[in-house]
Amino acid sequence: MSWFSRLRNAWNPRRLDADLDEEMRDHLERRAAALEQKGEKAEEAHRKARLRFGNATRLHEESRGFRLWTGLETTLQDIRYGWRGMRRSPGFTVTAVLSLGLAIGAITAIYSIVDAAVLMPLPVSKPDQLFRLAYPAISGIGSSAIDEWDSFSYPMYQRFLAASGPAARLAAFSNPESAEVQRSNSGATSQKVTRQFVSGNAFDLLGVSPALGRLLSPDDNRMPSGRAVAVLSYDYWNRRFDRDPKALGQLLQIDGKPYQIVGVARQGFWGVEPGRFVDIWVPATTYNSQALAGLDWHWLRIIGRLAPGVIRRQFQARLQPSFHQLQMELIKSSHMMPAMVRKQFLSSVIRVHPAATGVSDFRQTFSRPLWIVFGVALGILLIACANVASLLLARATARRTEMAMRVSLGAARKRLIRQMLTESLMLSLAAGALGWLFARIIAPLVVSAISTQGNPVQLALATDIRVLLFCIAVSTLAAVLFGLAPAWQASGVQPMLALRSSTGQASKLRLGKWFVSIQVACAFCMVMVGAAFLFSLGNLLRVNPGFDARNVAVLNLTMKAAKSDDPVAYSANHPGEQTRLRNLMFQIQQRVATQPGIQSAALAWWPIFEGGGWSERVIMPGKGPSERQEIFYRVSPKYFAALHTPLISGRDFRRRDSTAPQPIPAIVNEAFARRYFHGLNVLGRQFSYPFPPSPVRVAVVGVVADARYYNLRQPADPIVYLPLEATDSFTLYVRSPLNLGQIVRIAGHAANAVGSGMQIREATTLETIVGNTLLREKLLAGVGGAFAFFGLLLAAIGLFGLLSYSVGRRRKEMGIRVALGAQRGEIVALVLKDVTGLMGGGLIAGLAGALAIITVFRSLLFRIPFGDPWVIGTAIALFLLTGLLAAGLPAHRAATVDPVRALREE
Amino acid sequence: MPNVNSAQTALDLLVLTILDRRGPLHGYGIAVAIGDLSEETLRVEEGSLYPALHRMEELGWISAEWKMSETKRRARFYRISKAGKKQLASESERWASFSAGVSRVLRHA
């Protein structure tokens, strides 16, 4: 009660004051009345009563101290005072809140993404006990620059399981990938979901409970083939089943295979991979049997939980012997492994990493770019702080007389600083609230910018209280950053000087110049880094990929196999089936290519630039297998014509090449010809590639220009193109000026006409596919560039403000100069000299910072050398232009000063 | 030893005793009572009563409310609370032993 009443009194001290006054007045009057009764005159009675009472004001203050919360009262006073100040200068308030709000919004948005993707622990119990397994990448295999692999085969998982004993539990997870799902009972259309194969103990190990039904158990994961049961994520259950408990027991056709729904995982669990939300989990052993048995079929990640008391190092030592043994077996089973690769296999060491934050491809690709963008956002915040600080400084100067008055009336410096910091905090918390709203808008936009149809990025952005705390912390920190220096300076006013005249401004301007220098340094650094990323993206976009991606649609089709219970197994063992499939494929190509509006159509096993690939070692006549694995790609006739890849010499494939006996006709690109034949004159030359039981011989019938296969960054890889062979899922390239929808309709008609249950699974354009490999660059150039521009704008506003202010202060001086005969040009030069002085130091600091950043993140830049003159030149030009624009108006004002009026003022 | 700030303690003790014996009183009433009872020997500044009253109110020893007084004027009446009675009991005991000790010294020194 007393606590509450003190709070209430602090909130509204006027009532308390009235209360106290009334009580004391009552006392005085009663005393006076008593004295009057004793015969005193009224006036005398009142005087004596007051005398007996003592110093009423002091007593009032003393009582007040007991009955209200003085600290809070002071704060509330400061807030009211600040509020009045903000209302009095709405221009300043709006500018400050808006620029700070945008800056706080930018940094909060990026933080929320970084937090969800990189920092937040998995939504499971005791995530810090989790670990994941990995091993060093073996060079010469695969295309990517990742130096560590974490994919294992199912037999490897089983061996590790046996080796780990009681020291740890292990669970296996496939990559979450899209699958087609159809609800059996509704006969509805199929939908795309994200499906993950997991070992039966996965949920138990993670400590995830069911929201409905049961989760997977080790019993579901029976070998050789698991129970066809599925667990839904809560989100998917909500989305597709409206949280209907009757979903339990229903059948789902997942990629054509029936699964029974047995349960729903608890709310908030989306898997172990930040950036990817799983919709459906199924037992790993329902994957195709070939993959399950294959020692070298790497498709699982292994996540485990250590038993209490076991440390990761001990567990690593425990696992290493079986890992080594597995590597030996892999070497034995592999055909003609070169000595260099064998050595890497033998010396390979298993690694046990902490996995509290899960495993993520998204993180691997985007965590560094995200941190960079975070840094850029931090730069914006610094600029905005410096900006507001100099605005505050200017305002403090306007309030100098008031400050001086208060100091001379006895206000403590601490009290003044406290009051001004309260104002700063009010500004920044208002900005923080605005920023929070901005962040809620910006963050999903940034995520959607790096999300693609084939690889959707989903992050738990909104759910985290940590982001809100971050936002508040940033706002508070910002208040101290921009509020402290001006408050310190303003409160240190010398009343004598300030009240007498308006001299003694030099120190204030010096501080202001510091702020501008900071702004210039940050802004220049950001502009230069932004320019580097923009140029880098430009360089990538200018790369000649070796094909023309415009007007090419890419359709992925699947066909029902006539007799196959295993949809993934490749039906090479059935010659009749193969012929049937091949004929159907060529029919589709033929039908689509002859439709009006279609320029050409071609087939391949999978689309380029999506990471899919087949690589083999090359065996030159009389030599061992190559150390490198080269890209092999099966394509139909007209492939090069459809993609506009020039044929340098020789001929294109023909249909009958697909059934040709060895040596099989092959087309190689120039890079391959140069690497393996040391020249382009290679028609008729032969080589082979390993294929158990004996190598396959091929003969070169054509040479094509180099074309990129995985991405635009790496130089063109050697590629061997082989004739198309039958497969039940393949890619159709269509070159046509028609739009994608029209092309899909045409292809759909063609597929129906051919029959055989052919289906279009995915449709996109080649430009989109190529663009998707540039997401990281686009994020950096787009978001980074936009942020840098914003920073530049803020810095320009800051510069403009300071110059306007300093020109205003120097009106008299300018007036004298003009009166003494200074020309306009001289006055302008005087102001501009100020600008260059201000910008020079900041520019140098910014340049140094930018060069350091660019050096550190060199690998994210494409063909941007250290100290690239184009990047530096562009940044400086942009900057000088901005500086001139910001300085132009103040300089003009200075030059047009009317000396008579300027000198008469004051 | 009682509280070293014995002037304050003494005033508290007086106020609590008066409120305990006479029931609710306004500030002026308390001042008059102190004057009457001590036969004007304890002449404090009357105003200093109020901070003491407000402090004890915050401590929860007494409670206050605005009421119409006998002269049809609003006055703030103070009443001793349970905590106040407890405080009075322990404090008066300590005060008694303290003053007994002091007077013993005065007598025999």
PDB file of C-alpha atoms in Angstrom, chain A residues 259-484:
ATOM      1  CA  TYR A 259       2.260 -44.042 -45.694  1.00  0.00           C
ATOM      2  CA  GLN A 260      -0.035 -44.138 -42.704  1.00  0.00           C
ATOM      3  CA  ILE A 261      -0.123 -41.089 -40.404  1.00  0.00           C
ATOM      4  CA  VAL A 262       0.624 -42.233 -36.858  1.00  0.00           C
ATOM      5  CA  GLY A 263       1.224 -38.979 -35.069  1.00  0.00           C
ATOM      6  CA  VAL A 264       1.952 -35.271 -34.942  1.00  0.00           C
ATOM      7  CA  ALA A 265       5.077 -33.817 -33.337  1.00  0.00           C
ATOM      8  CA  ARG A 266       4.647 -31.192 -30.662  1.00  0.00           C
ATOM      9  CA  GLN A 267       4.126 -27.567 -31.554  1.00  0.00           C
ATOM     10  CA  GLY A 268       7.242 -25.570 -32.353  1.00  0.00           C
ATOM     11  CA  PHE A 269       9.383 -28.490 -33.473  1.00  0.00           C
ATOM     12  CA  TRP A 270      10.366 -28.063 -37.105  1.00  0.00           C
ATOM     13  CA  GLY A 271      13.395 -30.327 -37.382  1.00  0.00           C
ATOM     14  CA  VAL A 272      17.106 -30.027 -36.872  1.00  0.00           C
ATOM     15  CA  GLU A 273      17.909 -27.758 -39.799  1.00  0.00           C
ATOM     16  CA  PRO A 274      17.401 -24.024 -39.314  1.00  0.00           C
ATOM     17  CA  GLY A 275      16.240 -22.508 -42.580  1.00  0.00           C
ATOM     18  CA  ARG A 276      14.188 -25.540 -43.515  1.00  0.00           C
ATOM     19  CA  PHE A 277      10.958 -26.618 -41.841  1.00  0.00           C
ATOM     20  CA  VAL A 278      10.115 -30.306 -42.192  1.00  0.00           C
ATOM     21  CA  ASP A 279       6.463 -31.190 -42.846  1.00  0.00           C
ATOM     22  CA  ILE A 280       6.609 -34.983 -42.718  1.00  0.00           C
ATOM     23  CA  TRP A 281       9.014 -37.424 -41.123  1.00  0.00           C
ATOM     24  CA  VAL A 282       9.207 -41.038 -42.280  1.00  0.00           C
ATOM     25  CA  PRO A 283      11.467 -43.942 -41.229  1.00  0.00           C
ATOM     26  CA  ALA A 284      14.861 -43.974 -42.925  1.00  0.00           C
ATOM     27  CA  THR A 285      14.433 -47.613 -43.868  1.00  0.00           C
ATOM     28  CA  THR A 286      11.522 -46.762 -46.160  1.00  0.00           C
ATOM     29  CA  TYR A 287      14.077 -45.138 -48.462  1.00  0.00           C
ATOM     30  CA  ASN A 288      15.035 -47.236 -51.450  1.00  0.00           C
ATOM     31  CA  SER A 289      16.740 -50.503 -50.644  1.00  0.00           C
ATOM     32  CA  GLN A 290      19.732 -49.886 -52.869  1.00  0.00           C
ATOM     33  CA  ALA A 291      20.576 -46.713 -50.948  1.00  0.00           C
ATOM     34  CA  LEU A 292      20.119 -48.431 -47.608  1.00  0.00           C
ATOM     35  CA  ALA A 293      22.589 -51.149 -48.466  1.00  0.00           C
ATOM     36  CA  GLY A 294      25.126 -48.967 -50.232  1.00  0.00           C
ATOM     37  CA  LEU A 295      28.213 -48.269 -48.192  1.00  0.00           C
ATOM     38  CA  ASP A 296      29.074 -45.319 -50.423  1.00  0.00           C
ATOM     39  CA  TRP A 297      25.531 -43.966 -50.763  1.00  0.00           C
ATOM     40  CA  HIS A 298      25.958 -40.889 -48.590  1.00  0.00           C
ATOM     41  CA  TRP A 299      22.600 -39.397 -47.748  1.00  0.00           C
ATOM     42  CA  LEU A 300      22.333 -39.130 -43.967  1.00  0.00           C
ATOM     43  CA  ARG A 301      23.547 -36.700 -41.384  1.00  0.00           C
ATOM     44  CA  ILE A 302      24.264 -38.132 -37.958  1.00  0.00           C
ATOM     45  CA  ILE A 303      23.280 -36.256 -34.821  1.00  0.00           C
ATOM     46  CA  GLY A 304      23.853 -37.729 -31.389  1.00  0.00           C
ATOM     47  CA  ARG A 305      23.507 -37.055 -27.715  1.00  0.00           C
ATOM     48  CA  LEU A 306      26.391 -37.788 -25.377  1.00  0.00           C
ATOM     49  CA  ALA A 307      25.760 -39.788 -22.232  1.00  0.00           C
ATOM     50  CA  PRO A 308      26.312 -37.765 -19.032  1.00  0.00           C
ATOM     51  CA  GLY A 309      29.998 -37.488 -18.191  1.00  0.00           C
ATOM     52  CA  VAL A 310      31.246 -38.296 -21.680  1.00  0.00           C
ATOM     53  CA  ILE A 311      33.078 -35.538 -23.501  1.00  0.00           C
ATOM     54  CA  ARG A 312      33.236 -35.146 -27.248  1.00  0.00           C
ATOM     55  CA  ARG A 313      36.947 -35.922 -27.405  1.00  0.00           C
ATOM     56  CA  GLN A 314      36.524 -39.287 -25.721  1.00  0.00           C
ATOM     57  CA  PHE A 315      33.681 -40.151 -28.021  1.00  0.00           C
ATOM     58  CA  GLN A 316      35.731 -39.196 -31.062  1.00  0.00           C
ATOM     59  CA  ALA A 317      38.486 -41.589 -29.980  1.00  0.00           C
ATOM     60  CA  ARG A 318      35.886 -44.291 -29.560  1.00  0.00           C
ATOM     61  CA  LEU A 319      34.476 -43.816 -33.030  1.00  0.00           C
ATOM     62  CA  GLN A 320      37.702 -43.333 -34.973  1.00  0.00           C
ATOM     63  CA  PRO A 321      38.637 -47.077 -35.355  1.00  0.00           C
ATOM     64  CA  SER A 322      35.308 -47.948 -36.983  1.00  0.00           C
ATOM     65  CA  PHE A 323      35.525 -44.868 -39.179  1.00  0.00           C
ATOM     66  CA  HIS A 324      38.983 -45.906 -40.330  1.00  0.00           C
ATOM     67  CA  GLN A 325      37.755 -49.427 -40.976  1.00  0.00           C
ATOM     68  CA  LEU A 326      34.889 -48.036 -43.065  1.00  0.00           C
ATOM     69  CA  GLN A 327      37.290 -45.936 -45.115  1.00  0.00           C
ATOM     70  CA  MET A 328      39.359 -49.044 -45.842  1.00  0.00           C
ATOM     71  CA  GLU A 329      36.253 -50.856 -47.020  1.00  0.00           C
ATOM     72  CA  LEU A 330      35.312 -47.920 -49.213  1.00  0.00           C
ATOM     73  CA  ILE A 331      38.734 -48.002 -50.830  1.00  0.00           C
ATOM     74  CA  LYS A 332      38.390 -51.714 -51.477  1.00  0.00           C
ATOM     75  CA  SER A 333      34.935 -51.394 -53.002  1.00  0.00           C
ATOM     76  CA  SER A 334      35.891 -48.448 -55.158  1.00  0.00           C
ATOM     77  CA  HIS A 335      37.162 -48.987 -58.669  1.00  0.00           C
ATOM     78  CA  MET A 336      40.631 -47.841 -59.425  1.00  0.00           C
ATOM     79  CA  MET A 337      40.951 -45.125 -56.831  1.00  0.00           C
ATOM     80  CA  PRO A 338      44.013 -42.978 -57.532  1.00  0.00           C
ATOM     81  CA  ALA A 339      46.801 -43.128 -54.949  1.00  0.00           C
ATOM     82  CA  MET A 340      46.370 -39.505 -53.913  1.00  0.00           C
ATOM     83  CA  VAL A 341      42.712 -39.972 -53.125  1.00  0.00           C
ATOM     84  CA  ARG A 342      43.408 -43.262 -51.344  1.00  0.00           C
ATOM     85  CA  LYS A 343      45.874 -41.498 -49.091  1.00  0.00           C
ATOM     86  CA  GLN A 344      43.262 -38.918 -48.152  1.00  0.00           C
ATOM     87  CA  PHE A 345      40.782 -41.655 -47.364  1.00  0.00           C
ATOM     88  CA  LEU A 346      43.245 -43.461 -45.115  1.00  0.00           C
ATOM     89  CA  SER A 347      44.255 -40.393 -43.171  1.00  0.00           C
ATOM     90  CA  SER A 348      40.696 -39.172 -42.783  1.00  0.00           C
ATOM     91  CA  VAL A 349      39.580 -38.469 -39.236  1.00  0.00           C
ATOM     92  CA  ILE A 350      36.030 -38.403 -37.900  1.00  0.00           C
ATOM     93  CA  ARG A 351      35.055 -35.131 -36.236  1.00  0.00           C
ATOM     94  CA  VAL A 352      32.549 -34.635 -33.439  1.00  0.00           C
ATOM     95  CA  HIS A 353      31.146 -31.103 -33.463  1.00  0.00           C
ATOM     96  CA  PRO A 354      28.669 -29.509 -31.062  1.00  0.00           C
ATOM     97  CA  ALA A 355      25.212 -29.346 -32.626  1.00  0.00           C
ATOM     98  CA  ALA A 356      23.152 -27.280 -30.205  1.00  0.00           C
ATOM     99  CA  THR A 357      22.089 -25.082 -33.109  1.00  0.00           C
ATOM    100  CA  GLY A 358      21.536 -27.994 -35.478  1.00  0.00           C
ATOM    101  CA  VAL A 359      22.892 -28.554 -38.956  1.00  0.00           C
ATOM    102  CA  SER A 360      22.171 -26.244 -41.824  1.00  0.00           C
ATOM    103  CA  ASP A 361      23.068 -25.829 -45.457  1.00  0.00           C
ATOM    104  CA  PHE A 362      21.452 -22.454 -45.267  1.00  0.00           C
ATOM    105  CA  ARG A 363      23.786 -21.446 -42.510  1.00  0.00           C
ATOM    106  CA  GLN A 364      26.817 -22.661 -44.416  1.00  0.00           C
ATOM    107  CA  THR A 365      25.894 -20.509 -47.368  1.00  0.00           C
ATOM    108  CA  PHE A 366      24.483 -17.474 -45.677  1.00  0.00           C
ATOM    109  CA  SER A 367      25.948 -17.023 -42.242  1.00  0.00           C
ATOM    110  CA  ARG A 368      28.931 -14.960 -43.394  1.00  0.00           C
ATOM    111  CA  PRO A 369      26.940 -12.776 -45.772  1.00  0.00           C
ATOM    112  CA  LEU A 370      24.389 -12.252 -43.020  1.00  0.00           C
ATOM    113  CA  TRP A 371      27.069 -11.129 -40.600  1.00  0.00           C
ATOM    114  CA  ILE A 372      28.321  -8.709 -43.242  1.00  0.00           C
ATOM    115  CA  VAL A 373      24.864  -7.264 -43.723  1.00  0.00           C
ATOM    116  CA  PHE A 374      24.616  -7.087 -39.949  1.00  0.00           C
ATOM    117  CA  GLY A 375      27.830  -5.077 -39.925  1.00  0.00           C
ATOM    118  CA  VAL A 376      26.431  -2.737 -42.554  1.00  0.00           C
ATOM    119  CA  ALA A 377      23.313  -2.276 -40.456  1.00  0.00           C
ATOM    120  CA  LEU A 378      25.549  -1.477 -37.492  1.00  0.00           C
ATOM    121  CA  GLY A 379      27.214   1.173 -39.649  1.00  0.00           C
ATOM    122  CA  ILE A 380      23.813   2.695 -40.383  1.00  0.00           C
ATOM    123  CA  LEU A 381      23.056   2.765 -36.688  1.00  0.00           C
ATOM    124  CA  LEU A 382      26.349   4.527 -35.945  1.00  0.00           C
ATOM    125  CA  ILE A 383      25.654   7.105 -38.634  1.00  0.00           C
ATOM    126  CA  ALA A 384      22.141   7.660 -37.379  1.00  0.00           C
ATOM    127  CA  CYS A 385      23.479   8.062 -33.830  1.00  0.00           C
ATOM    128  CA  ALA A 386      26.093  10.576 -34.933  1.00  0.00           C
ATOM    129  CA  ASN A 387      23.392  12.370 -36.860  1.00  0.00           C
ATOM    130  CA  VAL A 388      21.038  12.663 -33.941  1.00  0.00           C
ATOM    131  CA  ALA A 389      23.958  13.589 -31.694  1.00  0.00           C
ATOM    132  CA  SER A 390      24.839  16.543 -33.851  1.00  0.00           C
ATOM    133  CA  LEU A 391      21.188  17.570 -34.017  1.00  0.00           C
ATOM    134  CA  LEU A 392      21.058  17.411 -30.230  1.00  0.00           C
ATOM    135  CA  LEU A 393      24.219  19.411 -30.060  1.00  0.00           C
ATOM    136  CA  ALA A 394      22.756  22.127 -32.226  1.00  0.00           C
ATOM    137  CA  ARG A 395      19.638  22.131 -30.092  1.00  0.00           C
ATOM    138  CA  ALA A 396      21.681  22.284 -26.931  1.00  0.00           C
ATOM    139  CA  THR A 397      23.357  25.365 -28.286  1.00  0.00           C
ATOM    140  CA  ALA A 398      19.996  26.946 -28.823  1.00  0.00           C
ATOM    141  CA  ARG A 399      19.179  26.138 -25.198  1.00  0.00           C
ATOM    142  CA  ARG A 400      22.471  27.456 -23.865  1.00  0.00           C
ATOM    143  CA  THR A 401      20.949  30.411 -22.107  1.00  0.00           C
ATOM    144  CA  GLU A 402      18.415  28.209 -20.431  1.00  0.00           C
ATOM    145  CA  MET A 403      21.109  25.805 -19.276  1.00  0.00           C
ATOM    146  CA  ALA A 404      23.243  28.641 -18.023  1.00  0.00           C
ATOM    147  CA  MET A 405      20.300  30.004 -16.088  1.00  0.00           C
ATOM    148  CA  ARG A 406      19.653  26.658 -14.485  1.00  0.00           C
ATOM    149  CA  VAL A 407      23.300  26.159 -13.577  1.00  0.00           C
ATOM    150  CA  SER A 408      23.475  29.565 -11.992  1.00  0.00           C
ATOM    151  CA  LEU A 409      20.307  28.815 -10.051  1.00  0.00           C
ATOM    152  CA  GLY A 410      22.100  25.831  -8.585  1.00  0.00           C
ATOM    153  CA  ALA A 411      21.176  22.853 -10.749  1.00  0.00           C
ATOM    154  CA  ALA A 412      23.734  20.078 -10.402  1.00  0.00           C
ATOM    155  CA  ARG A 413      25.503  18.948 -13.551  1.00  0.00           C
ATOM    156  CA  LYS A 414      24.448  15.387 -12.814  1.00  0.00           C
ATOM    157  CA  ARG A 415      20.865  16.512 -12.720  1.00  0.00           C
ATOM    158  CA  LEU A 416      21.131  18.263 -16.094  1.00  0.00           C
ATOM    159  CA  ILE A 417      22.832  15.297 -17.728  1.00  0.00           C
ATOM    160  CA  ARG A 418      20.217  12.995 -16.288  1.00  0.00           C
ATOM    161  CA  GLN A 419      17.494  15.125 -17.724  1.00  0.00           C
ATOM    162  CA  MET A 420      19.055  15.269 -21.169  1.00  0.00           C
ATOM    163  CA  LEU A 421      19.743  11.548 -21.197  1.00  0.00           C
ATOM    164  CA  THR A 422      16.106  10.959 -20.343  1.00  0.00           C
ATOM    165  CA  GLU A 423      15.196  12.912 -23.440  1.00  0.00           C
ATOM    166  CA  SER A 424      17.627  10.861 -25.523  1.00  0.00           C
ATOM    167  CA  LEU A 425      16.211   7.664 -24.126  1.00  0.00           C
ATOM    168  CA  MET A 426      12.693   8.776 -24.962  1.00  0.00           C
ATOM    169  CA  LEU A 427      13.741   9.502 -28.514  1.00  0.00           C
ATOM    170  CA  SER A 428      15.509   6.198 -28.942  1.00  0.00           C
ATOM    171  CA  LEU A 429      12.791   4.116 -27.347  1.00  0.00           C
ATOM    172  CA  ALA A 430      10.263   5.717 -29.658  1.00  0.00           C
ATOM    173  CA  ALA A 431      12.660   4.931 -32.484  1.00  0.00           C
ATOM    174  CA  GLY A 432      13.046   1.408 -31.130  1.00  0.00           C
ATOM    175  CA  ALA A 433       9.288   0.847 -31.227  1.00  0.00           C
ATOM    176  CA  LEU A 434       9.239   2.109 -34.786  1.00  0.00           C
ATOM    177  CA  GLY A 435      12.273  -0.040 -35.585  1.00  0.00           C
ATOM    178  CA  TRP A 436      10.564  -3.109 -34.172  1.00  0.00           C
ATOM    179  CA  LEU A 437       7.717  -2.556 -36.617  1.00  0.00           C
ATOM    180  CA  PHE A 438      10.152  -1.996 -39.471  1.00  0.00           C
ATOM    181  CA  ALA A 439      12.023  -5.150 -38.556  1.00  0.00           C
ATOM    182  CA  ARG A 440       8.814  -7.176 -38.665  1.00  0.00           C
ATOM    183  CA  ILE A 441       8.398  -5.982 -42.248  1.00  0.00           C
ATOM    184  CA  ILE A 442      12.025  -6.092 -43.411  1.00  0.00           C
ATOM    185  CA  ALA A 443      13.048  -9.485 -42.032  1.00  0.00           C
ATOM    186  CA  PRO A 444      10.538 -11.584 -44.018  1.00  0.00           C
ATOM    187  CA  LEU A 445      11.427  -9.580 -47.130  1.00  0.00           C
ATOM    188  CA  VAL A 446      15.104 -10.383 -46.727  1.00  0.00           C
ATOM    189  CA  VAL A 447      14.287 -14.046 -46.141  1.00  0.00           C
ATOM    190  CA  SER A 448      12.085 -14.198 -49.209  1.00  0.00           C
ATOM    191  CA  ALA A 449      14.897 -12.618 -51.198  1.00  0.00           C
ATOM    192  CA  ILE A 450      17.099 -15.637 -50.472  1.00  0.00           C
ATOM    193  CA  SER A 451      14.349 -18.210 -50.656  1.00  0.00           C
ATOM    194  CA  THR A 452      13.651 -20.099 -53.851  1.00  0.00           C
ATOM    195  CA  GLN A 453      10.894 -22.355 -55.038  1.00  0.00           C
ATOM    196  CA  GLY A 454      13.106 -25.417 -55.007  1.00  0.00           C
ATOM    197  CA  ASN A 455      14.856 -24.530 -51.787  1.00  0.00           C
ATOM    198  CA  PRO A 456      12.453 -22.588 -49.607  1.00  0.00           C
ATOM    199  CA  VAL A 457      13.983 -20.872 -46.611  1.00  0.00           C
ATOM    200  CA  GLN A 458      11.848 -20.860 -43.496  1.00  0.00           C
ATOM    201  CA  LEU A 459      12.994 -19.348 -40.247  1.00  0.00           C
ATOM    202  CA  ALA A 460      11.343 -18.996 -36.878  1.00  0.00           C
ATOM    203  CA  LEU A 461      11.605 -15.221 -36.973  1.00  0.00           C
ATOM    204  CA  ALA A 462       8.781 -13.941 -34.859  1.00  0.00           C
ATOM    205  CA  THR A 463       8.857 -16.298 -31.951  1.00  0.00           C
ATOM    206  CA  ASP A 464      11.948 -15.138 -30.210  1.00  0.00           C
ATOM    207  CA  ILE A 465      11.844 -12.826 -27.217  1.00  0.00           C
ATOM    208  CA  ARG A 466      15.591 -12.423 -27.639  1.00  0.00           C
ATOM    209  CA  VAL A 467      15.029 -10.277 -30.694  1.00  0.00           C
ATOM    210  CA  LEU A 468      12.816  -7.934 -28.717  1.00  0.00           C
ATOM    211  CA  LEU A 469      15.424  -7.711 -25.979  1.00  0.00           C
ATOM    212  CA  PHE A 470      18.038  -7.055 -28.618  1.00  0.00           C
ATOM    213  CA  CYS A 471      15.921  -4.242 -30.046  1.00  0.00           C
ATOM    214  CA  ILE A 472      15.496  -2.650 -26.625  1.00  0.00           C
ATOM    215  CA  ALA A 473      19.186  -3.055 -25.813  1.00  0.00           C
ATOM    216  CA  VAL A 474      20.204  -1.498 -29.111  1.00  0.00           C
ATOM    217  CA  SER A 475      17.848   1.417 -28.557  1.00  0.00           C
ATOM    218  CA  THR A 476      19.191   2.045 -25.070  1.00  0.00           C
ATOM    219  CA  LEU A 477      22.759   1.788 -26.231  1.00  0.00           C
ATOM    220  CA  ALA A 478      21.999   4.182 -29.054  1.00  0.00           C
ATOM    221  CA  ALA A 479      20.579   6.678 -26.571  1.00  0.00           C
ATOM    222  CA  VAL A 480      23.808   6.618 -24.586  1.00  0.00           C
ATOM    223  CA  LEU A 481      25.851   6.814 -27.785  1.00  0.00           C
ATOM    224  CA  PHE A 482      24.151   9.857 -29.175  1.00  0.00           C
ATOM    225  CA  GLY A 483      22.996  11.471 -25.950  1.00  0.00           C
ATOM    226  CA  LEU A 484      25.980  11.410 -23.664  1.00  0.00           C
TER     227      LEU A 484
END
